[in-house]
Short mmCIF file of N, CA and C in Angstrom, two decimals:
data_model
loop_
_atom_site.label_atom_id
_atom_site.label_comp_id
_atom_site.label_asym_id
_atom_site.label_seq_id
_atom_site.Cartn_x
_atom_site.Cartn_y
_atom_site.Cartn_z
N MET O 1 -19.44 -12.63 -6.01
CA MET O 1 -18.28 -13.45 -6.33
C MET O 1 -18.12 -14.49 -5.23
N ASN O 2 -17.94 -15.74 -5.64
CA ASN O 2 -17.78 -16.77 -4.62
C ASN O 2 -16.32 -16.86 -4.17
N LEU O 3 -16.09 -17.66 -3.17
CA LEU O 3 -14.76 -17.76 -2.57
C LEU O 3 -13.72 -18.26 -3.55
N HIS O 4 -14.04 -19.23 -4.37
CA HIS O 4 -13.08 -19.77 -5.33
C HIS O 4 -12.66 -18.72 -6.35
N GLU O 5 -13.59 -17.93 -6.84
CA GLU O 5 -13.26 -16.87 -7.78
C GLU O 5 -12.37 -15.82 -7.12
N HIS O 6 -12.70 -15.49 -5.89
CA HIS O 6 -11.91 -14.51 -5.14
C HIS O 6 -10.47 -15.00 -4.96
N ILE O 7 -10.29 -16.24 -4.59
CA ILE O 7 -8.95 -16.81 -4.41
C ILE O 7 -8.20 -16.80 -5.73
N ARG O 8 -8.87 -17.19 -6.83
CA ARG O 8 -8.21 -17.17 -8.14
C ARG O 8 -7.77 -15.76 -8.52
N ASN O 9 -8.59 -14.76 -8.24
CA ASN O 9 -8.23 -13.38 -8.55
C ASN O 9 -7.01 -12.94 -7.75
N ILE O 10 -6.97 -13.28 -6.49
CA ILE O 10 -5.82 -12.91 -5.65
C ILE O 10 -4.56 -13.60 -6.16
N LEU O 11 -4.64 -14.87 -6.44
CA LEU O 11 -3.48 -15.60 -6.95
C LEU O 11 -3.01 -15.04 -8.28
N ARG O 12 -3.92 -14.68 -9.15
CA ARG O 12 -3.57 -14.11 -10.45
C ARG O 12 -2.83 -12.78 -10.25
N GLU O 13 -3.31 -11.95 -9.34
CA GLU O 13 -2.67 -10.67 -9.07
C GLU O 13 -1.27 -10.87 -8.50
N GLU O 14 -1.12 -11.80 -7.58
CA GLU O 14 0.18 -12.01 -6.95
C GLU O 14 1.18 -12.66 -7.90
N THR O 15 0.72 -13.49 -8.82
CA THR O 15 1.67 -14.14 -9.72
C THR O 15 2.14 -13.19 -10.81
N LYS O 16 1.37 -12.16 -11.13
CA LYS O 16 1.85 -11.20 -12.12
C LYS O 16 2.78 -10.16 -11.48
N MET O 17 2.83 -10.12 -10.17
CA MET O 17 3.67 -9.18 -9.45
C MET O 17 5.14 -9.60 -9.55
N ASN O 18 6.02 -8.65 -9.64
CA ASN O 18 7.45 -8.91 -9.70
C ASN O 18 7.90 -9.70 -8.48
N PRO O 19 8.69 -10.75 -8.68
CA PRO O 19 9.14 -11.56 -7.53
C PRO O 19 9.93 -10.77 -6.49
N LEU O 20 10.69 -9.75 -6.92
CA LEU O 20 11.41 -8.91 -5.96
C LEU O 20 10.45 -8.23 -4.99
N LEU O 21 9.34 -7.81 -5.53
CA LEU O 21 8.33 -7.14 -4.71
C LEU O 21 7.51 -8.14 -3.91
N ARG O 22 7.14 -9.23 -4.52
CA ARG O 22 6.30 -10.23 -3.84
C ARG O 22 6.97 -10.72 -2.56
N ARG O 23 8.29 -10.86 -2.60
CA ARG O 23 9.03 -11.32 -1.40
C ARG O 23 9.04 -10.27 -0.29
N ARG O 24 8.68 -9.05 -0.62
CA ARG O 24 8.74 -7.97 0.37
C ARG O 24 7.35 -7.45 0.78
N LEU O 25 6.32 -8.16 0.44
CA LEU O 25 4.97 -7.70 0.80
C LEU O 25 4.80 -7.56 2.30
N HIS O 26 5.43 -8.44 3.07
CA HIS O 26 5.32 -8.33 4.53
C HIS O 26 5.97 -7.03 5.02
N LEU O 27 6.97 -6.54 4.30
CA LEU O 27 7.60 -5.28 4.68
C LEU O 27 6.67 -4.10 4.39
N ILE O 28 5.91 -4.19 3.31
CA ILE O 28 4.92 -3.16 3.03
C ILE O 28 3.86 -3.16 4.13
N ASP O 29 3.42 -4.35 4.52
CA ASP O 29 2.44 -4.45 5.61
C ASP O 29 2.99 -3.82 6.89
N ASN O 30 4.24 -4.12 7.21
CA ASN O 30 4.86 -3.55 8.41
C ASN O 30 4.92 -2.03 8.32
N GLU O 31 5.28 -1.50 7.16
CA GLU O 31 5.36 -0.05 6.98
C GLU O 31 3.99 0.62 7.18
N VAL O 32 2.98 0.07 6.56
CA VAL O 32 1.64 0.66 6.68
C VAL O 32 1.18 0.63 8.13
N GLU O 33 1.27 -0.52 8.75
CA GLU O 33 0.80 -0.66 10.12
C GLU O 33 1.61 0.19 11.09
N SER O 34 2.90 0.28 10.86
CA SER O 34 3.75 1.11 11.72
C SER O 34 3.39 2.59 11.59
N ARG O 35 3.17 3.04 10.38
CA ARG O 35 2.83 4.45 10.16
C ARG O 35 1.48 4.79 10.77
N ILE O 36 0.52 3.89 10.65
CA ILE O 36 -0.79 4.15 11.25
C ILE O 36 -0.69 4.16 12.77
N GLY O 37 0.18 3.33 13.32
CA GLY O 37 0.32 3.26 14.77
C GLY O 37 1.15 4.38 15.38
N THR O 38 2.01 5.02 14.58
CA THR O 38 2.90 6.02 15.17
C THR O 38 2.76 7.42 14.57
N ILE O 39 2.64 7.53 13.27
CA ILE O 39 2.63 8.84 12.61
C ILE O 39 1.20 9.32 12.38
N TYR O 40 0.39 8.48 11.78
CA TYR O 40 -0.97 8.86 11.42
C TYR O 40 -1.94 8.35 12.48
N THR O 41 -1.86 8.97 13.63
CA THR O 41 -2.69 8.57 14.77
C THR O 41 -4.01 9.35 14.74
N PRO O 42 -4.99 8.91 15.51
CA PRO O 42 -6.28 9.62 15.52
C PRO O 42 -6.16 11.10 15.87
N GLN O 43 -5.14 11.46 16.61
CA GLN O 43 -4.98 12.85 17.02
C GLN O 43 -4.56 13.77 15.87
N ASN O 44 -3.94 13.22 14.81
CA ASN O 44 -3.45 14.12 13.77
C ASN O 44 -3.91 13.80 12.35
N ILE O 45 -4.78 12.84 12.16
CA ILE O 45 -5.20 12.53 10.79
C ILE O 45 -6.30 13.45 10.27
N CYS O 46 -6.95 14.18 11.15
CA CYS O 46 -8.05 15.03 10.71
C CYS O 46 -7.57 16.27 9.97
N ARG O 47 -6.27 16.49 9.92
CA ARG O 47 -5.74 17.61 9.14
C ARG O 47 -5.87 17.35 7.64
N PHE O 48 -6.07 16.09 7.26
CA PHE O 48 -6.29 15.76 5.86
C PHE O 48 -7.74 16.02 5.51
N GLU O 49 -7.99 16.45 4.29
CA GLU O 49 -9.33 16.84 3.89
C GLU O 49 -10.28 15.67 3.70
N SER O 50 -9.72 14.49 3.44
CA SER O 50 -10.59 13.34 3.21
C SER O 50 -9.83 12.05 3.51
N ALA O 51 -10.57 10.98 3.59
CA ALA O 51 -9.97 9.66 3.79
C ALA O 51 -9.12 9.27 2.59
N GLU O 52 -9.55 9.68 1.40
CA GLU O 52 -8.78 9.38 0.19
C GLU O 52 -7.42 10.06 0.23
N GLU O 53 -7.39 11.30 0.72
CA GLU O 53 -6.11 12.00 0.83
C GLU O 53 -5.20 11.29 1.83
N LEU O 54 -5.74 10.86 2.95
CA LEU O 54 -4.95 10.12 3.94
C LEU O 54 -4.40 8.85 3.32
N LEU O 55 -5.23 8.12 2.59
CA LEU O 55 -4.77 6.89 1.93
C LEU O 55 -3.65 7.19 0.94
N ASP O 56 -3.79 8.25 0.16
CA ASP O 56 -2.75 8.62 -0.80
C ASP O 56 -1.44 8.99 -0.10
N VAL O 57 -1.53 9.73 1.00
CA VAL O 57 -0.33 10.13 1.74
C VAL O 57 0.38 8.92 2.32
N ILE O 58 -0.38 8.02 2.93
CA ILE O 58 0.21 6.81 3.49
C ILE O 58 0.83 5.96 2.39
N THR O 59 0.13 5.81 1.28
CA THR O 59 0.65 5.02 0.15
C THR O 59 1.96 5.60 -0.35
N ASP O 60 2.00 6.90 -0.58
CA ASP O 60 3.23 7.54 -1.07
C ASP O 60 4.38 7.40 -0.08
N ALA O 61 4.09 7.58 1.20
CA ALA O 61 5.15 7.47 2.21
C ALA O 61 5.71 6.05 2.29
N VAL O 62 4.84 5.06 2.21
CA VAL O 62 5.29 3.67 2.27
C VAL O 62 6.11 3.33 1.03
N ILE O 63 5.66 3.75 -0.14
CA ILE O 63 6.40 3.46 -1.36
C ILE O 63 7.76 4.16 -1.34
N ASP O 64 7.82 5.40 -0.89
CA ASP O 64 9.11 6.09 -0.77
C ASP O 64 10.05 5.33 0.16
N SER O 65 9.54 4.89 1.28
CA SER O 65 10.35 4.14 2.23
C SER O 65 10.84 2.84 1.62
N MET O 66 9.96 2.14 0.93
CA MET O 66 10.35 0.89 0.28
C MET O 66 11.44 1.14 -0.76
N TYR O 67 11.33 2.21 -1.51
CA TYR O 67 12.34 2.51 -2.52
C TYR O 67 13.70 2.74 -1.86
N PHE O 68 13.72 3.62 -0.88
CA PHE O 68 15.00 3.97 -0.28
C PHE O 68 15.60 2.83 0.54
N ASN O 69 14.77 1.97 1.11
CA ASN O 69 15.29 0.88 1.93
C ASN O 69 15.62 -0.38 1.14
N TYR O 70 14.91 -0.64 0.05
CA TYR O 70 15.07 -1.94 -0.61
C TYR O 70 15.29 -1.87 -2.12
N PHE O 71 14.88 -0.80 -2.77
CA PHE O 71 14.93 -0.78 -4.23
C PHE O 71 15.74 0.39 -4.78
N SER O 72 16.59 0.99 -3.99
CA SER O 72 17.32 2.17 -4.45
C SER O 72 18.29 1.86 -5.59
N GLY O 73 18.59 0.60 -5.80
CA GLY O 73 19.46 0.23 -6.91
C GLY O 73 18.76 0.27 -8.25
N LEU O 74 17.44 0.40 -8.24
CA LEU O 74 16.69 0.46 -9.48
C LEU O 74 16.64 1.89 -10.00
N ASN O 75 16.61 2.02 -11.31
CA ASN O 75 16.45 3.32 -11.94
C ASN O 75 15.03 3.79 -11.66
N ASP O 76 14.89 4.90 -10.96
CA ASP O 76 13.54 5.35 -10.60
C ASP O 76 12.77 5.94 -11.77
N ASP O 77 13.39 6.03 -12.94
CA ASP O 77 12.68 6.42 -14.15
C ASP O 77 12.43 5.24 -15.08
N GLY O 78 12.85 4.06 -14.64
CA GLY O 78 12.77 2.89 -15.50
C GLY O 78 11.42 2.18 -15.46
N ARG O 79 11.22 1.33 -16.43
CA ARG O 79 9.97 0.58 -16.56
C ARG O 79 9.75 -0.35 -15.36
N LEU O 80 10.80 -1.02 -14.90
CA LEU O 80 10.66 -1.96 -13.79
C LEU O 80 10.18 -1.23 -12.54
N TRP O 81 10.78 -0.11 -12.21
CA TRP O 81 10.35 0.63 -11.02
C TRP O 81 8.92 1.13 -11.18
N ASN O 82 8.56 1.62 -12.36
CA ASN O 82 7.20 2.10 -12.58
C ASN O 82 6.18 0.99 -12.37
N GLU O 83 6.49 -0.21 -12.84
CA GLU O 83 5.59 -1.35 -12.63
C GLU O 83 5.51 -1.72 -11.15
N MET O 84 6.67 -1.72 -10.47
CA MET O 84 6.67 -2.07 -9.05
C MET O 84 5.93 -1.00 -8.24
N TYR O 85 6.12 0.26 -8.60
CA TYR O 85 5.42 1.35 -7.93
C TYR O 85 3.91 1.14 -8.03
N GLN O 86 3.44 0.87 -9.22
CA GLN O 86 2.00 0.67 -9.42
C GLN O 86 1.51 -0.56 -8.67
N ASP O 87 2.30 -1.63 -8.68
CA ASP O 87 1.92 -2.84 -7.93
C ASP O 87 1.82 -2.57 -6.44
N MET O 88 2.78 -1.79 -5.90
CA MET O 88 2.72 -1.46 -4.47
C MET O 88 1.51 -0.60 -4.15
N ALA O 89 1.24 0.40 -5.00
CA ALA O 89 0.09 1.27 -4.77
C ALA O 89 -1.21 0.45 -4.82
N ASP O 90 -1.31 -0.44 -5.79
CA ASP O 90 -2.51 -1.28 -5.89
C ASP O 90 -2.64 -2.19 -4.68
N TYR O 91 -1.53 -2.78 -4.26
CA TYR O 91 -1.54 -3.69 -3.11
C TYR O 91 -2.01 -2.95 -1.85
N ILE O 92 -1.46 -1.77 -1.60
CA ILE O 92 -1.82 -1.01 -0.41
C ILE O 92 -3.29 -0.60 -0.47
N LYS O 93 -3.72 -0.11 -1.61
CA LYS O 93 -5.11 0.34 -1.72
C LYS O 93 -6.09 -0.82 -1.62
N ASN O 94 -5.75 -1.95 -2.20
CA ASN O 94 -6.64 -3.12 -2.12
C ASN O 94 -6.68 -3.71 -0.72
N LYS O 95 -5.54 -3.77 -0.06
CA LYS O 95 -5.49 -4.41 1.25
C LYS O 95 -5.92 -3.48 2.37
N TYR O 96 -5.52 -2.21 2.31
CA TYR O 96 -5.75 -1.30 3.43
C TYR O 96 -6.73 -0.17 3.14
N GLY O 97 -7.17 -0.04 1.90
CA GLY O 97 -8.04 1.09 1.53
C GLY O 97 -9.27 1.22 2.39
N LYS O 98 -10.04 0.16 2.51
CA LYS O 98 -11.29 0.22 3.29
C LYS O 98 -11.01 0.50 4.76
N SER O 99 -10.01 -0.16 5.31
CA SER O 99 -9.75 0.04 6.74
C SER O 99 -9.24 1.45 7.03
N ILE O 100 -8.47 2.04 6.12
CA ILE O 100 -8.01 3.41 6.33
C ILE O 100 -9.18 4.38 6.19
N MET O 101 -10.09 4.11 5.26
CA MET O 101 -11.28 4.95 5.11
C MET O 101 -12.11 4.92 6.39
N VAL O 102 -12.34 3.74 6.92
CA VAL O 102 -13.11 3.59 8.15
C VAL O 102 -12.39 4.26 9.32
N TYR O 103 -11.07 4.08 9.40
CA TYR O 103 -10.25 4.69 10.44
C TYR O 103 -10.41 6.20 10.42
N TYR O 104 -10.35 6.80 9.23
CA TYR O 104 -10.51 8.24 9.10
C TYR O 104 -11.94 8.65 9.49
N GLN O 105 -12.93 7.95 8.99
CA GLN O 105 -14.31 8.30 9.27
C GLN O 105 -14.63 8.20 10.76
N ASN O 106 -14.12 7.18 11.40
CA ASN O 106 -14.38 6.99 12.83
C ASN O 106 -13.74 8.09 13.68
N ASN O 107 -12.64 8.65 13.21
CA ASN O 107 -11.93 9.63 14.02
C ASN O 107 -12.16 11.07 13.60
N CYS O 108 -12.65 11.30 12.39
CA CYS O 108 -12.71 12.67 11.91
C CYS O 108 -14.08 13.14 11.43
N GLU O 109 -14.99 12.25 11.19
CA GLU O 109 -16.25 12.68 10.62
C GLU O 109 -17.39 12.67 11.64
N ASN O 110 -17.08 12.98 12.88
CA ASN O 110 -18.11 13.06 13.92
C ASN O 110 -18.62 14.48 14.02
#
């Protein structure tokens, strides 16, 4: 895939994302980076069975935090929240998935 196609794909993904969520992407980034720097440190991530499990745990924790801090007014059984939940999970996995996998492998698979 060339650079232009990659940019078009990113723009397409971001434009289909809910504007309430799109405005808070930097907060998701802050949550992920903060958790990796303070909670999920190299000393304690090896308790997870795999890098995928670590990624799932971080994703769930960040989404829970985002809900309680910014989206608690939404019905958590509603269609809007379900779409935003999936968008956040996709965003985290696409942006941080590889780096979290490498982080786990570098610290736990020696």
